[in-house]
XYZ file of N, CA and C in Angstrom:
570
model
N 139.456 293.509 310.030
C 140.339 293.434 308.932
C 140.357 292.182 309.167
N 140.317 291.117 309.740
C 140.316 289.162 309.901
C 138.852 289.508 308.918
N 137.935 290.636 309.190
C 136.667 289.371 308.089
C 136.873 290.171 306.501
N 137.529 290.855 306.345
C 137.627 291.913 304.808
C 138.635 290.038 304.345
N 139.705 289.584 304.916
C 140.858 289.040 304.898
C 139.999 287.602 304.571
N 139.251 287.430 305.396
C 138.570 285.813 305.363
C 137.587 285.877 304.046
N 136.619 287.429 303.525
C 136.107 286.909 303.157
C 136.495 287.328 301.277
N 137.678 287.852 300.899
C 138.788 287.527 300.505
C 139.350 286.622 300.153
N 140.028 285.421 301.100
C 139.947 283.881 301.325
C 138.975 282.960 300.426
N 137.253 283.555 300.782
C 136.291 282.785 300.510
C 135.837 283.036 298.778
N 135.714 284.621 298.270
C 136.132 284.591 297.556
C 136.750 283.982 296.230
N 138.349 284.240 297.223
C 139.274 282.984 295.489
C 139.282 282.075 295.813
N 138.498 281.529 297.068
C 138.337 279.572 296.409
C 137.041 279.222 295.462
N 135.405 280.723 295.427
C 134.906 280.401 294.915
C 134.890 280.559 293.446
N 136.402 281.850 293.362
C 136.587 281.939 291.859
C 137.088 280.187 291.175
N 137.776 280.057 292.411
C 139.052 278.307 291.057
C 137.908 277.649 291.491
N 136.922 277.116 292.841
C 136.130 275.989 291.873
C 134.825 276.123 291.081
N 134.531 277.663 291.066
C 133.896 277.817 289.605
C 134.681 277.381 288.291
N 135.590 278.239 288.585
C 136.690 278.115 287.591
C 137.025 276.116 286.678
N 137.223 275.434 288.069
C 137.124 273.953 287.219
C 135.769 273.916 287.318
N 135.147 274.188 287.690
C 133.026 273.624 287.130
C 133.186 273.626 285.935
N 133.627 275.768 285.350
C 133.548 275.997 284.296
C 134.215 275.500 283.397
N 135.510 274.585 283.536
C 136.666 273.530 282.392
C 135.900 272.539 281.981
N 135.051 272.023 283.433
C 135.341 271.170 282.924
C 133.259 270.341 282.371
N 132.873 271.892 282.930
C 131.830 271.736 281.153
C 132.080 272.271 279.827
N 132.960 272.426 280.105
C 133.033 273.121 278.126
C 133.772 272.293 277.738
N 135.865 271.687 279.105
C 136.383 270.660 277.996
C 135.450 269.466 277.178
N 135.886 268.978 275.940
C 135.551 268.022 275.121
C 135.544 267.072 275.526
N 133.882 266.339 275.337
C 133.642 264.698 275.978
C 134.093 263.534 274.905
N 134.991 263.852 273.587
C 135.173 262.641 273.502
C 137.151 263.510 272.204
N 137.556 263.057 271.265
C 138.532 263.399 271.389
C 138.432 263.015 269.987
N 138.347 264.179 269.029
C 138.205 264.332 267.462
C 139.488 264.746 267.556
N 139.892 265.419 265.733
C 141.413 264.614 265.139
C 140.497 265.510 263.401
N 141.558 265.899 262.599
C 141.180 266.419 261.788
C 141.364 265.431 260.352
N 141.604 264.004 260.902
C 142.226 263.654 259.685
C 141.341 263.426 258.702
N 141.536 263.099 258.004
C 140.536 262.521 256.512
C 141.162 261.654 255.574
N 140.364 261.146 254.716
C 140.655 259.804 253.422
C 140.219 261.160 252.188
N 140.669 260.874 251.364
C 139.954 261.617 250.221
C 139.103 260.643 249.309
N 138.161 261.829 249.451
C 136.708 261.617 248.640
C 136.461 261.392 246.732
N 136.878 260.741 246.231
C 137.073 260.919 244.788
C 135.368 260.892 244.263
N 135.965 262.151 243.577
C 133.777 262.088 243.530
C 134.023 262.107 242.459
N 135.575 262.274 241.064
C 134.805 261.570 239.790
C 134.615 260.734 239.927
N 134.830 259.201 240.112
C 134.735 258.219 240.299
C 133.148 258.308 240.903
N 132.908 258.516 241.794
C 131.324 258.867 241.845
C 130.390 260.087 241.139
N 131.210 260.258 240.158
C 130.444 260.951 239.082
C 130.581 259.873 238.328
N 131.631 259.623 237.360
C 131.100 258.109 236.723
C 130.121 257.175 237.156
N 130.591 257.148 237.947
C 129.288 255.887 238.467
C 128.036 256.039 238.077
N 127.539 257.583 238.469
C 125.882 258.458 238.060
C 125.944 258.472 236.918
N 126.870 258.788 235.671
C 127.000 258.289 234.491
C 126.306 257.240 233.698
N 127.231 256.854 235.333
C 126.934 254.422 234.269
C 125.760 254.836 234.775
N 124.564 255.110 236.089
C 124.106 254.427 235.933
C 122.347 255.192 235.414
N 122.924 255.853 234.346
C 122.212 256.862 234.089
C 120.928 257.725 234.199
N 121.876 257.888 235.891
C 121.121 258.870 237.019
C 121.493 260.223 236.617
N 120.757 261.598 237.553
C 121.073 262.962 238.083
C 121.869 263.241 239.134
N 121.171 261.945 239.111
C 121.819 261.915 240.904
C 123.183 261.227 241.234
N 123.933 262.425 242.507
C 125.113 262.461 243.475
C 124.358 261.730 244.537
N 125.058 260.745 245.012
C 124.533 260.936 246.486
C 126.220 260.645 247.330
N 125.903 261.241 248.193
C 127.040 261.760 248.743
C 126.964 260.580 250.821
N 127.895 259.993 250.507
C 127.555 259.535 252.282
C 128.158 260.256 253.342
N 127.696 259.216 254.776
C 127.672 260.840 255.581
C 129.662 261.066 255.674
N 129.521 259.425 255.396
C 131.638 259.777 255.926
C 132.086 260.662 254.737
N 131.470 260.448 253.222
C 131.876 261.310 252.133
C 131.577 262.852 252.838
N 130.969 263.227 253.131
C 130.653 264.493 253.674
C 131.342 265.025 255.047
N 131.465 263.623 255.728
C 132.441 264.347 256.477
C 133.784 264.189 256.397
N 134.310 263.660 255.911
C 135.945 263.824 254.486
C 135.634 265.017 254.092
N 135.025 265.219 253.114
C 135.329 266.411 252.640
C 135.291 267.841 253.496
N 134.120 267.503 253.840
C 134.439 268.795 255.202
C 135.445 268.759 256.329
N 136.343 267.900 256.513
C 137.218 267.869 257.152
C 138.832 267.995 256.244
N 138.050 267.505 255.377
C 139.691 268.237 254.840
C 139.956 269.378 254.428
N 138.644 270.536 254.207
C 138.571 271.896 253.415
C 138.901 272.789 255.082
N 138.292 272.559 256.785
C 139.080 272.348 257.215
C 139.639 272.988 258.080
N 141.164 271.042 257.835
C 141.987 271.531 258.017
C 143.308 272.123 256.944
N 142.699 272.469 256.118
C 143.228 274.067 254.874
C 143.907 275.247 255.451
N 142.892 275.317 256.627
C 142.530 276.598 257.218
C 141.811 276.027 258.838
N 142.149 276.273 260.026
C 141.718 275.642 260.612
C 141.482 276.375 262.172
N 142.408 277.363 261.184
C 141.703 278.762 262.330
C 140.379 279.408 262.203
N 139.219 278.673 263.226
C 137.947 279.676 262.586
C 137.548 281.024 263.051
N 139.140 281.725 263.668
C 138.765 283.450 264.123
C 140.393 283.467 264.523
N 140.515 284.159 264.901
C 142.269 284.963 264.982
C 142.884 283.691 266.547
N 141.653 284.336 267.619
C 141.949 283.769 269.043
C 141.170 281.997 268.768
N 140.656 280.529 267.662
C 139.947 279.757 268.445
C 141.212 278.926 267.185
N 141.168 277.542 267.649
C 141.367 276.686 266.468
C 141.203 275.569 266.302
N 141.302 275.235 265.781
C 140.180 273.809 264.912
C 140.550 272.854 264.960
N 140.663 271.883 266.234
C 141.378 270.699 266.664
C 141.696 269.922 265.697
N 139.709 269.716 265.553
C 139.026 268.639 265.920
C 137.655 268.445 265.308
N 137.259 267.895 265.176
C 135.656 268.499 264.224
C 135.245 266.714 263.637
N 133.789 266.730 263.764
C 133.242 264.930 263.334
C 131.942 265.507 262.750
N 131.208 265.490 261.478
C 129.974 265.995 260.827
C 129.226 264.475 260.883
N 127.177 265.145 261.094
C 126.640 264.268 260.469
C 125.755 264.630 260.446
N 125.522 264.210 259.705
C 123.998 264.282 258.701
C 122.876 263.771 259.269
N 121.313 264.880 259.225
C 120.796 264.712 259.616
C 119.361 265.353 259.306
N 117.790 264.713 259.888
C 116.101 264.777 258.738
C 116.847 266.121 258.277
N 115.478 266.382 257.572
C 115.313 267.366 257.163
C 116.479 268.320 257.098
N 117.803 268.537 255.611
C 118.421 269.016 255.396
C 119.136 269.200 256.908
N 119.498 269.119 257.576
C 120.527 269.405 258.518
C 121.091 268.470 258.638
N 122.454 269.360 259.024
C 123.673 268.851 258.849
C 124.182 269.316 260.975
N 124.662 267.933 261.079
C 125.539 269.285 262.718
C 126.838 268.426 263.077
N 127.677 269.540 263.050
C 129.375 268.995 263.049
C 129.678 269.141 265.062
N 130.281 268.322 265.267
C 131.280 267.870 266.686
C 132.343 269.254 266.774
N 132.857 269.650 267.333
C 133.374 270.530 266.401
C 134.494 270.696 268.062
N 136.295 270.728 268.266
C 137.034 270.775 269.697
C 137.984 272.009 269.108
N 137.738 272.886 269.829
C 138.071 273.833 269.701
C 139.498 273.992 271.048
N 140.585 274.828 270.504
C 141.445 275.546 271.847
C 141.215 276.905 271.685
N 140.675 277.806 272.509
C 141.011 278.753 272.787
C 142.393 279.405 273.275
N 142.383 280.488 272.154
C 143.668 281.363 272.278
C 144.788 280.580 272.984
N 144.626 279.439 271.966
C 145.779 278.602 272.316
C 146.052 277.772 273.559
N 144.897 277.763 274.569
C 145.055 277.112 275.361
C 144.005 275.843 277.091
N 142.633 276.980 276.385
C 141.509 276.156 276.390
C 140.827 275.825 275.915
N 141.264 274.709 275.919
C 140.057 273.634 274.807
C 138.052 273.387 275.536
N 137.796 273.462 274.111
C 136.327 273.797 274.096
C 135.580 273.087 273.271
N 134.409 271.798 274.103
C 133.727 270.906 272.782
C 132.207 271.112 272.510
N 131.915 271.836 271.173
C 130.587 272.483 271.166
C 130.276 271.168 269.485
N 128.520 272.176 269.556
C 127.586 271.597 268.307
C 127.123 272.503 267.898
N 127.582 272.081 266.748
C 126.602 272.953 265.771
C 126.514 272.226 265.400
N 124.444 273.212 264.748
C 123.410 272.128 263.589
C 123.231 273.170 262.702
N 123.017 272.845 261.489
C 123.403 273.797 259.988
C 121.487 273.149 259.471
N 121.261 274.138 259.142
C 120.175 273.527 257.633
C 121.137 274.470 256.289
N 120.835 273.508 255.598
C 121.281 273.664 254.940
C 120.288 274.362 253.503
N 120.652 274.872 252.769
C 120.206 274.540 251.686
C 120.647 275.719 250.421
N 120.221 275.410 249.221
C 120.940 275.493 248.539
C 119.743 277.112 247.012
N 121.152 277.491 246.826
C 121.151 278.836 246.040
C 121.801 278.805 245.008
N 122.113 278.343 243.950
C 122.850 278.698 243.076
C 123.233 279.941 243.363
N 124.936 279.584 242.881
C 125.860 278.417 243.127
C 126.212 278.078 243.793
N 125.814 277.582 244.983
C 126.061 278.159 246.457
C 125.689 276.329 247.209
N 126.400 276.156 248.523
C 125.410 275.405 249.464
C 126.002 276.382 251.139
N 124.589 276.920 250.965
C 124.367 278.042 251.938
C 124.267 276.995 253.360
N 125.396 277.034 255.031
C 124.523 275.495 255.767
C 124.625 277.195 257.074
N 123.483 277.174 257.562
C 123.305 278.065 258.221
C 122.753 277.371 259.691
N 123.267 278.276 260.321
C 122.986 278.067 261.768
C 121.899 277.490 262.037
N 121.642 276.781 263.000
C 120.418 277.143 263.791
C 120.702 276.524 264.951
N 121.614 276.192 266.192
C 121.307 276.118 267.676
C 123.264 276.182 267.225
N 123.274 275.870 268.339
C 125.264 275.617 268.861
C 124.829 274.582 269.756
N 125.576 274.486 270.793
C 125.627 273.691 272.160
C 126.983 273.789 272.953
N 127.812 273.984 273.719
C 128.100 272.925 274.772
C 127.151 271.914 275.364
N 127.340 270.408 275.398
C 126.861 269.466 276.061
C 124.924 269.946 276.871
N 124.647 269.764 275.563
C 123.375 270.569 275.929
C 122.847 271.764 275.344
N 124.301 272.423 276.874
C 123.956 273.947 276.645
C 123.834 274.888 275.692
N 122.004 275.652 275.935
C 122.445 276.609 274.271
C 123.660 277.677 274.330
N 124.286 277.847 273.590
C 124.001 279.020 273.349
C 123.801 279.977 272.039
N 124.380 281.848 272.075
C 123.470 282.147 270.418
C 123.758 281.690 269.588
N 123.361 281.812 269.453
C 123.985 281.624 267.591
C 124.460 282.587 266.622
N 124.194 283.942 267.010
C 124.652 285.022 266.655
C 126.480 284.948 267.207
N 127.040 284.318 267.579
C 128.532 284.088 267.859
C 128.631 283.094 267.030
N 127.564 282.771 266.166
C 129.054 281.570 265.319
C 128.544 282.453 263.832
N 128.926 282.022 262.392
C 128.275 282.046 261.028
C 128.284 281.561 260.111
N 127.647 281.750 259.579
C 127.209 280.375 258.288
C 127.742 280.346 257.124
N 127.971 279.032 256.920
C 129.641 278.555 255.965
C 127.858 278.723 254.765
N 129.375 279.048 253.775
C 128.644 279.406 252.173
C 129.898 278.383 251.763
N 128.972 277.053 250.976
C 130.260 276.387 250.292
C 130.123 276.426 248.869
N 131.171 277.088 247.576
C 131.071 277.119 246.799
C 130.259 275.518 245.573
N 129.584 275.439 245.934
C 129.421 273.644 245.573
C 129.015 273.890 243.643
N 128.556 275.148 243.402
C 128.647 275.143 241.718
C 129.374 275.548 241.294
N 130.743 276.153 241.437
C 131.490 276.841 240.675
C 132.406 276.047 239.872
N 132.705 274.526 241.843
C 133.205 273.876 240.985
C 133.631 273.663 240.128
N 131.868 273.270 239.173
C 131.535 271.872 238.070
C 132.213 272.844 237.053
N 132.416 272.195 235.706
C 132.433 272.880 234.745
C 130.837 273.867 234.448
N 130.956 274.424 233.365
C 129.596 275.292 233.181
C 127.968 275.476 232.713
N 128.645 273.571 231.799
C 127.719 272.924 230.984
C 126.795 272.590 232.920
N 127.971 272.229 233.360
C 126.725 270.981 234.535
C 126.182 271.620 235.469
N 124.972 271.491 235.280
C 124.241 272.818 236.905
C 123.411 271.678 237.742
N 123.567 272.443 238.621
C 122.677 271.900 240.375
C 121.240 272.137 239.931
N 119.890 271.246 240.582
C 119.121 271.735 240.153
C 118.470 271.256 242.204
N 119.461 270.607 242.313
C 119.005 271.164 244.097
C 119.631 270.402 245.194
N 120.050 270.672 245.825
C 120.600 269.827 246.923
C 119.827 269.141 248.510
N 119.897 267.827 248.681
C 119.096 268.025 249.321
C 119.299 266.487 250.786
N 119.435 266.512 251.669
C 120.497 265.665 252.977
C 119.086 264.751 254.211
N 119.990 263.714 254.558
C 119.218 263.286 255.421
C 120.333 261.819 256.101
N 119.545 261.652 256.473
C 120.497 260.756 257.504
C 121.164 259.670 256.900
N 120.407 259.486 255.359
C 121.671 257.840 254.237
C 122.848 259.074 253.855
N 122.705 260.075 253.445
C 123.139 261.317 252.612
C 123.011 262.399 252.620
N 124.210 262.929 250.778
C 123.847 263.958 250.741
C 123.606 264.023 249.278
N 122.072 263.653 248.679
C 122.166 264.294 247.358
C 121.853 265.234 246.068
N 122.310 265.801 245.230
C 123.096 266.342 244.227
C 122.302 266.577 243.357
N 121.127 266.754 243.262
C 120.470 266.518 241.425
C 121.042 267.741 241.174
N 121.345 266.659 240.001
C 121.733 267.658 238.676
C 120.930 268.392 237.270
N 120.455 269.458 237.110
C 120.064 269.269 236.019
C 120.331 269.285 234.996
N 119.580 268.153 233.549
C 120.163 267.237 232.069
C 120.084 268.521 231.527
N 121.320 268.589 231.534
C 122.837 269.404 229.853
C 120.489 269.466 228.619
N 120.884 271.198 228.258
C 120.387 271.733 226.917
C 121.218 270.710 225.873
N 119.912 270.904 224.520
C 120.806 270.423 224.082
C 121.933 271.701 222.853
N 121.746 272.894 223.075
C 123.449 273.734 222.787
C 123.879 273.433 224.279
N 124.052 273.357 225.634
C 125.456 273.071 225.877
C 125.348 271.818 226.449
N 124.652 270.429 226.172
C 126.097 269.505 225.273
C 126.864 269.968 223.883
N 126.398 270.619 222.857
C 127.013 271.217 221.552
C 128.243 271.897 222.080
N 128.054 272.555 222.835
C 129.609 273.239 223.806
C 130.452 272.736 224.586
N 129.989 271.615 226.068
C 130.906 271.018 226.021
C 131.775 270.240 225.297
N 131.252 269.657 223.660
C 131.666 268.210 223.093
C 132.504 269.456 221.574
N 132.729 270.620 222.106
C 133.214 271.489 220.742
C 132.373 272.610 220.163
N 130.898 272.563 219.857
C 129.988 272.879 218.856
C 130.477 272.323 217.935
N 130.615 271.156 217.834
C 129.668 270.129 217.017
C 128.769 270.080 216.414
């Protein structure tokens, strides 16, 4: 009986120590929030037209603010996970890193990084999960969903996106020049 009690007490201590170690491993390493500054896309588009260009460049800060604005309108990642903070970074080769702080079941704080590959498939910008990790420890990507950003659906009919690419300097949106018939339609059929 004494051995059983000692074994049970040892098991309880091991579970407690393991839980503390696991908690220290998964908790966020930095404070992130969902505060954002509005991005004036209209003025960026006007500036693009003034330059007589068909390329709109969004900085990393613009992408971060737009993504945080989107998340803040619905921070529930799943029924048991609430996003409490995020930061987005543009990487080379059309990749986007999301540093995310979550609360699981409104109790357990978790900090993780998800790397997405950005791919333009008209009319959407698809962000496909490439890898997910907690402090460098890789997680199975099957537990995370790809993100579809309906970028083309937000534009007037005659404005068509040709391609979207990104690197550490920014997200570049290349527009297709409108045809003569599309321009006529835009200005009212003259």
